[in-house]
Tab-separated table of C-alpha atoms in Angstrom:
chain	number	residue	atom	x	y	z
C	1	LEU	CA	94.502	93.767	95.337
C	2	GLN	CA	92.624	92.923	93.494
C	3	ILE	CA	93.158	89.121	94.963
C	4	PHE	CA	91.588	90.286	98.420
C	5	LEU	CA	88.264	90.138	95.668
C	6	GLY	CA	88.819	86.764	94.895
C	7	ARG	CA	90.319	84.394	91.768
C	8	GLU	CA	87.145	85.518	89.672
C	9	THR	CA	88.328	89.389	89.648
C	10	ILE	CA	91.841	89.091	89.059
C	11	ASN	CA	91.884	86.677	87.040
C	12	THR	CA	89.119	88.927	84.697
C	13	TYR	CA	91.094	91.389	84.838
C	14	ALA	CA	94.203	89.350	84.152
C	15	GLN	CA	92.444	88.105	80.927
C	16	PHE	CA	91.428	91.101	80.007
C	17	LEU	CA	94.660	92.488	79.623
C	18	GLN	CA	95.435	89.906	78.232
C	19	SER	CA	92.928	90.434	75.466
C	20	ASN	CA	94.676	93.790	74.381
C	21	GLN	CA	98.249	93.373	73.019
C	22	GLU	CA	98.398	96.937	71.883
C	23	LEU	CA	97.354	98.843	75.084
C	24	LEU	CA	99.613	97.166	77.305
C	25	TRP	CA	102.393	97.381	74.876
C	26	LEU	CA	102.083	100.749	75.074
C	27	VAL	CA	101.613	100.338	78.894
C	28	ARG	CA	105.068	98.909	78.761
C	29	PHE	CA	106.993	100.952	77.510
C	30	SER	CA	106.159	103.790	78.759
C	31	LEU	CA	106.597	102.783	82.009
C	32	LEU	CA	109.987	101.446	80.992
C	33	ALA	CA	111.098	104.710	79.338
C	34	LEU	CA	109.972	106.629	82.009
C	35	VAL	CA	112.038	103.997	84.404
C	36	ALA	CA	114.841	104.985	81.523
C	37	ILE	CA	114.249	108.540	81.776
C	38	HIS	CA	114.263	108.730	85.541
C	39	LEU	CA	117.585	106.837	86.020
C	40	TRP	CA	119.051	109.068	83.534
C	41	SER	CA	118.340	112.066	85.651
C	42	ALA	CA	118.707	110.470	88.796
C	43	SER	CA	122.058	109.924	87.044
C	44	ALA	CA	122.554	113.475	85.849
C	45	LEU	CA	121.666	115.156	89.038
C	46	THR	CA	123.940	112.882	91.153
C	47	VAL	CA	127.122	114.424	89.317
C	48	GLU	CA	126.278	117.848	89.354
C	49	ASN	CA	125.364	117.559	93.539
C	50	ARG	CA	129.490	115.634	93.554
C	51	ALA	CA	130.755	118.315	91.409
C	52	ALA	CA	129.740	121.019	93.449
C	53	ARG	CA	131.028	119.657	96.297
C	54	PRO	CA	134.535	116.658	95.169
C	55	LEU	CA	135.334	117.660	99.154
C	56	GLY	CA	132.875	116.495	102.485
C	57	TYR	CA	131.756	118.741	104.569
C	58	SER	CA	134.646	119.438	107.600
C	59	GLY	CA	134.749	116.771	110.468
C	60	ASN	CA	131.487	115.028	108.714
C	61	PRO	CA	129.065	116.207	111.187
C	62	ALA	CA	125.472	114.496	110.912
C	63	PRO	CA	123.700	115.922	108.068
C	64	THR	CA	120.218	118.325	109.994
C	65	ALA	CA	117.844	119.267	107.333
C	66	ALA	CA	118.784	116.223	104.631
C	67	SER	CA	116.135	113.045	105.993
C	68	TYR	CA	117.766	109.666	105.829
C	69	ALA	CA	115.029	108.549	102.813
C	70	SER	CA	116.992	111.851	100.084
C	71	ARG	CA	120.995	110.529	102.128
C	72	THR	CA	119.656	106.936	101.214
C	73	MET	CA	117.927	107.499	96.988
C	74	VAL	CA	120.875	105.752	95.470
C	75	MET	CA	121.016	103.156	97.616
C	76	SER	CA	118.158	102.393	97.071
C	77	GLY	CA	117.526	103.164	93.573
C	78	VAL	CA	120.054	100.156	93.245
C	79	ILE	CA	118.133	97.785	95.640
C	80	ILE	CA	114.845	98.942	93.746
C	81	ALA	CA	116.320	98.068	89.802
C	82	THR	CA	116.994	94.906	90.926
C	83	PHE	CA	113.607	94.069	93.428
C	84	ILE	CA	112.300	94.407	89.970
C	85	VAL	CA	114.412	92.710	87.759
C	86	TYR	CA	113.077	90.394	89.679
C	87	HIS	CA	110.174	91.103	90.238
C	88	LEU	CA	109.199	90.954	85.976
C	89	LEU	CA	111.849	88.269	85.839
C	90	HIS	CA	109.156	86.054	88.647
C	91	TYR	CA	105.045	86.883	87.632
C	92	THR	CA	105.089	89.287	83.846
C	93	VAL	CA	108.233	86.629	82.619
C	94	GLN	CA	108.110	83.920	84.981
C	95	VAL	CA	110.868	81.870	84.475
C	96	PRO	CA	110.859	78.824	86.602
C	97	ALA	CA	114.473	78.926	87.551
C	98	ILE	CA	113.678	82.199	89.793
C	99	ASN	CA	109.787	80.994	91.482
C	100	PHE	CA	111.349	78.652	94.255
C	101	THR	CA	108.119	76.871	94.469
C	102	GLY	CA	108.649	74.004	92.258
C	103	HIS	CA	105.846	74.895	89.686
C	104	ASP	CA	106.099	76.330	86.298
C	105	PHE	CA	104.107	79.553	86.835
C	106	ARG	CA	103.235	80.231	82.196
C	107	LEU	CA	101.076	76.258	83.378
C	108	LEU	CA	98.681	77.006	85.495
C	109	HIS	CA	95.195	77.986	84.053
C	110	GLU	CA	91.800	78.344	85.078
C	111	PRO	CA	88.637	76.114	83.181
C	112	LEU	CA	86.085	78.490	82.787
C	113	ARG	CA	82.604	77.367	82.054
C	114	ASP	CA	82.731	77.483	78.263
C	115	GLY	CA	85.335	74.629	77.716
C	116	THR	CA	87.731	77.336	77.059
C	117	GLU	CA	90.728	78.277	80.131
C	118	ARG	CA	92.346	81.250	80.779
C	119	HIS	CA	96.131	82.162	82.865
C	120	ASP	CA	95.901	81.359	87.200
C	121	VAL	CA	97.472	84.544	88.463
C	122	PHE	CA	95.389	83.926	91.470
C	123	ALA	CA	96.743	81.004	91.382
C	124	MET	CA	99.846	82.181	91.086
C	125	MET	CA	99.829	84.956	93.446
C	126	VAL	CA	99.648	82.512	96.041
C	127	LEU	CA	102.007	80.232	95.052
C	128	GLY	CA	104.792	82.565	94.811
C	129	PHE	CA	104.136	84.184	97.913
C	130	ARG	CA	104.181	81.507	99.811
C	131	ASN	CA	108.073	80.995	100.372
C	132	PRO	CA	108.504	82.999	103.216
C	133	PHE	CA	112.155	84.472	101.519
C	134	VAL	CA	109.848	85.514	98.074
C	135	SER	CA	107.849	87.624	100.504
C	136	ILE	CA	110.622	89.103	102.673
C	137	PHE	CA	111.738	89.802	99.534
C	138	TYR	CA	109.311	91.750	98.384
C	139	LEU	CA	108.432	93.230	101.875
C	140	VAL	CA	111.784	94.380	101.433
C	141	GLY	CA	111.277	95.656	97.928
C	142	VAL	CA	108.437	97.671	98.100
C	143	GLY	CA	110.242	99.363	101.672
C	144	LEU	CA	112.804	100.850	100.230
C	145	LEU	CA	110.492	101.934	97.095
C	146	CYS	CA	108.016	103.296	99.349
C	147	LEU	CA	111.281	105.070	100.907
C	148	HIS	CA	112.584	106.350	98.201
C	149	LEU	CA	109.399	107.763	97.039
C	150	SER	CA	109.210	109.660	100.451
C	151	HIS	CA	112.266	112.225	98.977
C	152	GLY	CA	111.308	111.611	95.747
C	153	LEU	CA	107.543	113.039	96.397
C	154	ARG	CA	109.446	116.294	98.518
C	155	ALA	CA	111.581	116.856	95.185
C	156	MET	CA	109.235	116.347	92.593
C	157	PHE	CA	106.650	119.852	93.894
C	158	GLN	CA	109.722	121.586	94.801
C	159	SER	CA	111.130	120.097	90.898
C	160	LEU	CA	107.588	121.551	89.674
C	161	GLY	CA	108.056	125.325	92.153
C	162	PHE	CA	105.263	124.221	93.912
C	163	LYS	CA	106.801	123.083	97.250
C	164	ASN	CA	107.398	127.281	98.902
C	165	TRP	CA	106.386	128.886	101.902
C	166	GLN	CA	102.488	127.889	101.847
C	167	TRP	CA	103.085	124.303	100.838
C	168	GLY	CA	106.512	122.867	101.648
C	169	PRO	CA	104.968	121.889	105.141
C	170	LEU	CA	101.962	120.304	103.904
C	171	ILE	CA	104.257	118.249	100.793
C	172	ASP	CA	106.310	117.531	103.774
C	173	ARG	CA	103.415	115.587	105.754
C	174	VAL	CA	101.561	114.256	103.135
C	175	SER	CA	103.917	112.835	101.515
C	176	PRO	CA	105.411	110.450	103.578
C	177	VAL	CA	101.790	109.615	104.745
C	178	MET	CA	100.975	108.443	100.892
C	179	ALA	CA	104.590	106.592	101.117
C	180	TRP	CA	102.534	104.467	103.747
C	181	VAL	CA	99.540	103.936	102.633
C	182	LEU	CA	101.520	102.995	98.810
C	183	PHE	CA	103.495	100.698	101.821
C	184	LEU	CA	100.047	99.027	103.557
C	185	GLY	CA	99.760	98.062	100.203
C	186	TYR	CA	100.945	96.391	98.633
C	187	ALA	CA	102.864	94.866	101.728
C	188	SER	CA	99.253	93.552	102.853
C	189	ILE	CA	99.057	91.133	99.380
C	190	PRO	CA	102.765	88.717	100.818
C	191	LEU	CA	101.641	88.781	104.669
C	192	ALA	CA	98.131	87.660	103.652
C	193	VAL	CA	98.862	85.576	101.492
C	194	LEU	CA	101.628	83.963	104.309
C	195	LEU	CA	99.348	84.020	106.986
C	196	GLY	CA	96.756	82.060	105.531
C	197	LEU	CA	93.841	84.834	105.049
C	198	VAL	CA	94.309	84.336	100.630
C	199	GLY	CA	94.139	81.207	98.848
C	200	LYS	CA	93.990	78.175	100.819
C	201	GLU	CA	91.769	76.007	98.376
C	202	VAL	CA	94.993	76.731	96.414
C	203	VAL	CA	96.451	73.440	96.142
C	204	ARG	CA	100.800	74.038	96.546
């Protein structure tokens, strides 16, 4: 969201990260490890659930308690994984062939007053999200991520033993609200670029 504070703010933040490679790679490896653990635990849970009920319900009745998010966790998880891979190739690895802009994001630099330059993350994001197809894919990916999260938050508190008769109703109400807040925050970035509210000064 620092993109809304302008080029100076987000480029300074990006420069800080790139100048602390030890911290950056520690965070990256930690996140990758968490993703791997999440995939393993989700797969194990799916196998256990199917083993517990190998046959479907007679007549395939409409679900009454399970939410749409909970019933589509596997499907949304696979699409989210694809989205994450694309996002990493798009803005982290910066593969030119998949940004559909004709620019090599690695060559975007902002000149500084001391005669040096730094990577222009602001211009990279603006150019990247000016492509409607890329922005739509991001909106779909983030939407599914937040749908996934709305059930994941409930399930997490239940697994930890906090979802009881006292806290359960509050958790059920707060989880989708948090997911919506995250979605609106993430979705605001490509939408602002597409609508010309951010980055109009960036030349194609």
